[in-house]
């Protein structure tokens, strides 16, 4: 299927590894020109090499100055058609023990600066009457994950923002959607599994086996499986899909 996005320009946050890398690779395969962002551009070059349609950019979502510099650069080049909001995950922690400082610091990096970046890149999309804003959240917004209070709470705020924005810009040809990953085999999930093993005194293999057994599909997902959903949402064919919250989790979320 021709997704109709060859020649479009995308910004992919967190493109150095995991889900961000897989999404960048999926968009490149569809002929999209990709600006891949990570805290160090070298982390993207390490996997991408010198692909002509990929531009590695160093930026940090935790820094407002860095976010503004990124937006300034992209707007000076005409903006982007596709925005993939993909922030790093916060450290584990129980709701009763997370500090106020932790909440404020993580909210700035995972939500406030992401909202700001989207707001700055939105006007050209609306003017062109075509745009895709896709934000990666977590299955924890529908079924809270134990010991991930920061992620569960902050990403839930991001979902509310995304749904509100979707209604505001739908008439301008801009779609806004959230995608919820379950247990996808990434470095981030490896880190969480290792933390769970250390916390419970179990082995890493036992933690992974228990996690996989709790998923109806019986396994962790692959990054490219997740990326294929995101790439579809960026497509011309998905122009009537907006305000959504789509699960890619192997059936792990039990709520209807």
Short mmCIF file of N, CA and C in Angstrom, two decimals, residues 107-197:
data_model
loop_
_atom_site.label_atom_id
_atom_site.label_comp_id
_atom_site.label_asym_id
_atom_site.label_seq_id
_atom_site.Cartn_x
_atom_site.Cartn_y
_atom_site.Cartn_z
N UNK A 107 7.60 16.53 34.64
CA UNK A 107 6.49 17.12 33.89
C UNK A 107 7.01 18.10 32.85
N UNK A 108 8.03 18.85 33.20
CA UNK A 108 8.59 19.79 32.23
C UNK A 108 9.13 19.06 31.01
N UNK A 109 9.89 17.98 31.25
CA UNK A 109 10.52 17.27 30.14
C UNK A 109 9.53 16.44 29.33
N UNK A 110 8.57 15.81 30.01
CA UNK A 110 7.67 14.87 29.34
C UNK A 110 6.37 15.49 28.86
N UNK A 111 6.02 16.66 29.36
CA UNK A 111 4.73 17.25 29.01
C UNK A 111 4.85 18.72 28.60
N UNK A 112 5.24 19.60 29.52
CA UNK A 112 5.20 21.04 29.24
C UNK A 112 6.03 21.42 28.02
N UNK A 113 7.26 20.91 27.92
CA UNK A 113 8.10 21.27 26.78
C UNK A 113 7.63 20.60 25.49
N UNK A 114 7.04 19.42 25.63
CA UNK A 114 6.45 18.75 24.47
C UNK A 114 5.25 19.54 23.95
N UNK A 115 4.40 20.03 24.86
CA UNK A 115 3.27 20.88 24.46
C UNK A 115 3.78 22.14 23.75
N UNK A 116 4.83 22.73 24.30
CA UNK A 116 5.40 23.96 23.75
C UNK A 116 5.95 23.72 22.33
N UNK A 117 6.68 22.63 22.16
CA UNK A 117 7.23 22.32 20.84
C UNK A 117 6.12 22.12 19.82
N UNK A 118 5.10 21.37 20.20
CA UNK A 118 3.97 21.14 19.30
C UNK A 118 3.30 22.46 18.92
N UNK A 119 3.09 23.32 19.91
CA UNK A 119 2.46 24.61 19.64
C UNK A 119 3.25 25.45 18.66
N UNK A 120 4.57 25.39 18.74
CA UNK A 120 5.39 26.18 17.84
C UNK A 120 5.39 25.60 16.42
N UNK A 121 5.32 24.28 16.29
CA UNK A 121 5.37 23.66 14.97
C UNK A 121 4.00 23.53 14.31
N UNK A 122 2.95 23.82 15.03
CA UNK A 122 1.59 23.64 14.53
C UNK A 122 1.16 24.65 13.45
N UNK A 123 1.48 25.94 13.56
CA UNK A 123 0.95 26.90 12.58
C UNK A 123 1.21 26.55 11.11
N UNK A 124 2.41 26.11 10.71
CA UNK A 124 2.58 25.76 9.30
C UNK A 124 1.71 24.58 8.87
N UNK A 125 1.49 23.62 9.76
CA UNK A 125 0.60 22.51 9.42
C UNK A 125 -0.81 23.03 9.14
N UNK A 126 -1.29 23.90 10.00
CA UNK A 126 -2.64 24.44 9.83
C UNK A 126 -2.73 25.27 8.55
N UNK A 127 -1.70 26.03 8.27
CA UNK A 127 -1.68 26.86 7.06
C UNK A 127 -1.69 25.98 5.81
N UNK A 128 -0.97 24.85 5.87
CA UNK A 128 -0.91 23.93 4.73
C UNK A 128 -2.11 22.99 4.66
N UNK A 129 -2.93 23.03 5.72
CA UNK A 129 -4.11 22.17 5.83
C UNK A 129 -3.76 20.68 5.70
N UNK A 130 -2.62 20.34 6.31
CA UNK A 130 -2.21 18.94 6.37
C UNK A 130 -1.16 18.80 7.47
N UNK A 131 -1.38 17.86 8.38
CA UNK A 131 -0.40 17.62 9.42
C UNK A 131 -0.75 16.39 10.23
N UNK A 132 0.26 15.81 10.84
CA UNK A 132 0.07 14.64 11.70
C UNK A 132 0.86 14.87 12.99
N UNK A 133 0.18 14.79 14.12
CA UNK A 133 0.82 14.89 15.43
C UNK A 133 0.53 13.59 16.16
N UNK A 134 1.57 12.82 16.41
CA UNK A 134 1.42 11.50 17.01
C UNK A 134 2.31 11.45 18.25
N UNK A 135 1.72 11.17 19.38
CA UNK A 135 2.44 11.17 20.64
C UNK A 135 2.49 9.76 21.21
N UNK A 136 3.67 9.35 21.61
CA UNK A 136 3.86 8.04 22.21
C UNK A 136 3.67 8.17 23.72
N UNK A 137 2.73 7.42 24.27
CA UNK A 137 2.47 7.48 25.71
C UNK A 137 2.84 6.13 26.32
N UNK A 138 1.94 5.50 27.03
CA UNK A 138 2.21 4.23 27.69
C UNK A 138 0.89 3.56 28.01
N UNK A 139 0.89 2.24 28.06
CA UNK A 139 -0.32 1.52 28.46
C UNK A 139 -0.71 1.87 29.89
N UNK A 140 0.21 2.46 30.64
CA UNK A 140 -0.08 2.86 32.02
C UNK A 140 -1.14 3.93 32.14
N UNK A 141 -1.48 4.61 31.07
CA UNK A 141 -2.54 5.63 31.16
C UNK A 141 -3.92 4.98 31.22
N UNK A 142 -4.02 3.71 30.80
CA UNK A 142 -5.29 3.00 30.88
C UNK A 142 -5.29 1.96 31.99
N UNK A 143 -4.14 1.40 32.26
CA UNK A 143 -4.00 0.39 33.31
C UNK A 143 -2.70 0.69 34.04
N UNK A 144 -2.75 1.49 35.11
CA UNK A 144 -1.52 1.95 35.77
C UNK A 144 -0.55 0.81 36.08
N UNK A 145 0.72 1.09 35.82
CA UNK A 145 1.78 0.10 36.01
C UNK A 145 2.42 0.34 37.38
N UNK A 146 2.52 -0.71 38.17
CA UNK A 146 3.09 -0.60 39.51
C UNK A 146 4.49 -0.01 39.48
N UNK A 147 4.76 0.89 40.42
CA UNK A 147 6.07 1.52 40.61
C UNK A 147 6.46 2.46 39.46
N UNK A 148 5.50 2.87 38.66
CA UNK A 148 5.77 3.85 37.60
C UNK A 148 4.82 5.04 37.77
N UNK A 149 4.78 5.60 38.97
CA UNK A 149 3.84 6.68 39.27
C UNK A 149 4.06 7.90 38.38
N UNK A 150 5.31 8.28 38.16
CA UNK A 150 5.60 9.45 37.33
C UNK A 150 5.07 9.26 35.91
N UNK A 151 5.35 8.12 35.35
CA UNK A 151 4.89 7.84 33.99
C UNK A 151 3.37 7.78 33.92
N UNK A 152 2.76 7.04 34.83
CA UNK A 152 1.29 6.92 34.83
C UNK A 152 0.62 8.28 34.92
N UNK A 153 1.11 9.12 35.82
CA UNK A 153 0.47 10.41 36.05
C UNK A 153 0.71 11.41 34.94
N UNK A 154 1.97 11.58 34.56
CA UNK A 154 2.30 12.62 33.57
C UNK A 154 1.78 12.26 32.19
N UNK A 155 1.91 11.00 31.81
CA UNK A 155 1.42 10.63 30.48
C UNK A 155 -0.10 10.71 30.40
N UNK A 156 -0.79 10.56 31.52
CA UNK A 156 -2.24 10.75 31.50
C UNK A 156 -2.59 12.21 31.20
N UNK A 157 -1.79 13.14 31.70
CA UNK A 157 -2.00 14.55 31.37
C UNK A 157 -1.77 14.79 29.89
N UNK A 158 -0.78 14.11 29.32
CA UNK A 158 -0.50 14.24 27.89
C UNK A 158 -1.68 13.75 27.05
N UNK A 159 -2.33 12.69 27.50
CA UNK A 159 -3.50 12.18 26.79
C UNK A 159 -4.61 13.22 26.77
N UNK A 160 -4.87 13.87 27.90
CA UNK A 160 -5.90 14.90 27.95
C UNK A 160 -5.59 16.06 27.03
N UNK A 161 -4.33 16.47 27.00
CA UNK A 161 -3.91 17.55 26.08
C UNK A 161 -4.12 17.14 24.62
N UNK A 162 -3.72 15.91 24.27
CA UNK A 162 -3.82 15.44 22.89
C UNK A 162 -5.27 15.41 22.41
N UNK A 163 -6.16 14.91 23.26
CA UNK A 163 -7.57 14.83 22.90
C UNK A 163 -8.16 16.22 22.70
N UNK A 164 -7.77 17.16 23.56
CA UNK A 164 -8.26 18.52 23.44
C UNK A 164 -7.76 19.17 22.16
N UNK A 165 -6.47 19.01 21.87
CA UNK A 165 -5.89 19.60 20.67
C UNK A 165 -6.51 19.02 19.40
N UNK A 166 -6.81 17.72 19.42
CA UNK A 166 -7.37 17.08 18.23
C UNK A 166 -8.64 17.76 17.76
N UNK A 167 -9.51 18.11 18.70
CA UNK A 167 -10.77 18.76 18.34
C UNK A 167 -10.54 20.17 17.80
N UNK A 168 -9.48 20.82 18.27
CA UNK A 168 -9.22 22.20 17.86
C UNK A 168 -8.69 22.31 16.44
N UNK A 169 -7.97 21.29 15.96
CA UNK A 169 -7.28 21.42 14.67
C UNK A 169 -7.80 20.47 13.60
N UNK A 170 -8.79 19.65 13.91
CA UNK A 170 -9.30 18.69 12.93
C UNK A 170 -9.80 19.36 11.66
N UNK A 171 -10.44 20.50 11.81
CA UNK A 171 -10.97 21.21 10.65
C UNK A 171 -9.89 21.78 9.75
N UNK A 172 -8.65 21.80 10.23
CA UNK A 172 -7.53 22.31 9.43
C UNK A 172 -6.74 21.19 8.76
N UNK A 173 -7.28 19.97 8.81
CA UNK A 173 -6.59 18.86 8.17
C UNK A 173 -5.44 18.28 8.97
N UNK A 174 -5.40 18.61 10.25
CA UNK A 174 -4.34 18.10 11.13
C UNK A 174 -4.93 17.06 12.07
N UNK A 175 -4.36 15.88 12.09
CA UNK A 175 -4.83 14.83 13.00
C UNK A 175 -3.89 14.74 14.19
N UNK A 176 -4.46 14.37 15.34
CA UNK A 176 -3.70 14.29 16.59
C UNK A 176 -4.09 13.00 17.28
N UNK A 177 -3.12 12.13 17.48
CA UNK A 177 -3.40 10.83 18.08
C UNK A 177 -2.33 10.42 19.10
N UNK A 178 -2.74 9.52 19.99
CA UNK A 178 -1.86 8.93 20.99
C UNK A 178 -1.71 7.44 20.67
N UNK A 179 -0.51 6.92 20.80
CA UNK A 179 -0.30 5.48 20.65
C UNK A 179 0.30 4.94 21.94
N UNK A 180 -0.29 3.85 22.43
CA UNK A 180 0.09 3.27 23.71
C UNK A 180 0.87 1.97 23.52
N UNK A 181 2.17 1.98 23.78
CA UNK A 181 2.92 0.73 23.71
C UNK A 181 2.72 -0.10 24.97
N UNK A 182 2.63 -1.40 24.78
CA UNK A 182 2.68 -2.31 25.92
C UNK A 182 4.13 -2.72 26.15
N UNK A 183 4.36 -4.00 26.39
CA UNK A 183 5.73 -4.49 26.61
C UNK A 183 6.39 -4.71 25.25
N UNK A 184 7.08 -3.69 24.77
CA UNK A 184 7.82 -3.79 23.52
C UNK A 184 9.29 -4.01 23.87
N UNK A 185 9.95 -4.89 23.15
CA UNK A 185 11.31 -5.27 23.48
C UNK A 185 12.29 -4.15 23.12
N UNK A 186 12.47 -3.23 24.03
CA UNK A 186 13.38 -2.10 23.84
C UNK A 186 14.34 -2.03 25.02
N UNK A 187 15.35 -1.18 24.88
CA UNK A 187 16.30 -0.98 25.98
C UNK A 187 15.58 -0.46 27.22
N UNK A 188 14.60 0.42 27.03
CA UNK A 188 13.83 0.96 28.16
C UNK A 188 13.12 -0.16 28.92
N UNK A 189 12.49 -1.08 28.22
CA UNK A 189 11.80 -2.19 28.88
C UNK A 189 12.82 -3.12 29.55
N UNK A 190 13.97 -3.31 28.91
CA UNK A 190 15.02 -4.10 29.55
C UNK A 190 15.43 -3.47 30.88
N UNK A 191 15.54 -2.14 30.91
CA UNK A 191 15.92 -1.44 32.14
C UNK A 191 14.85 -1.61 33.22
N UNK A 192 13.58 -1.52 32.82
CA UNK A 192 12.50 -1.68 33.79
C UNK A 192 12.45 -3.11 34.33
N UNK A 193 12.69 -4.07 33.45
CA UNK A 193 12.70 -5.47 33.90
C UNK A 193 13.85 -5.70 34.88
N UNK A 194 15.00 -5.11 34.58
CA UNK A 194 16.15 -5.26 35.48
C UNK A 194 15.86 -4.62 36.84
N UNK A 195 15.19 -3.46 36.81
CA UNK A 195 14.84 -2.79 38.07
C UNK A 195 13.86 -3.63 38.87
N UNK A 196 12.90 -4.26 38.18
CA UNK A 196 11.93 -5.12 38.87
C UNK A 196 12.62 -6.33 39.48
N UNK A 197 13.59 -6.88 38.76
CA UNK A 197 14.33 -8.02 39.29
C UNK A 197 15.09 -7.64 40.55
#
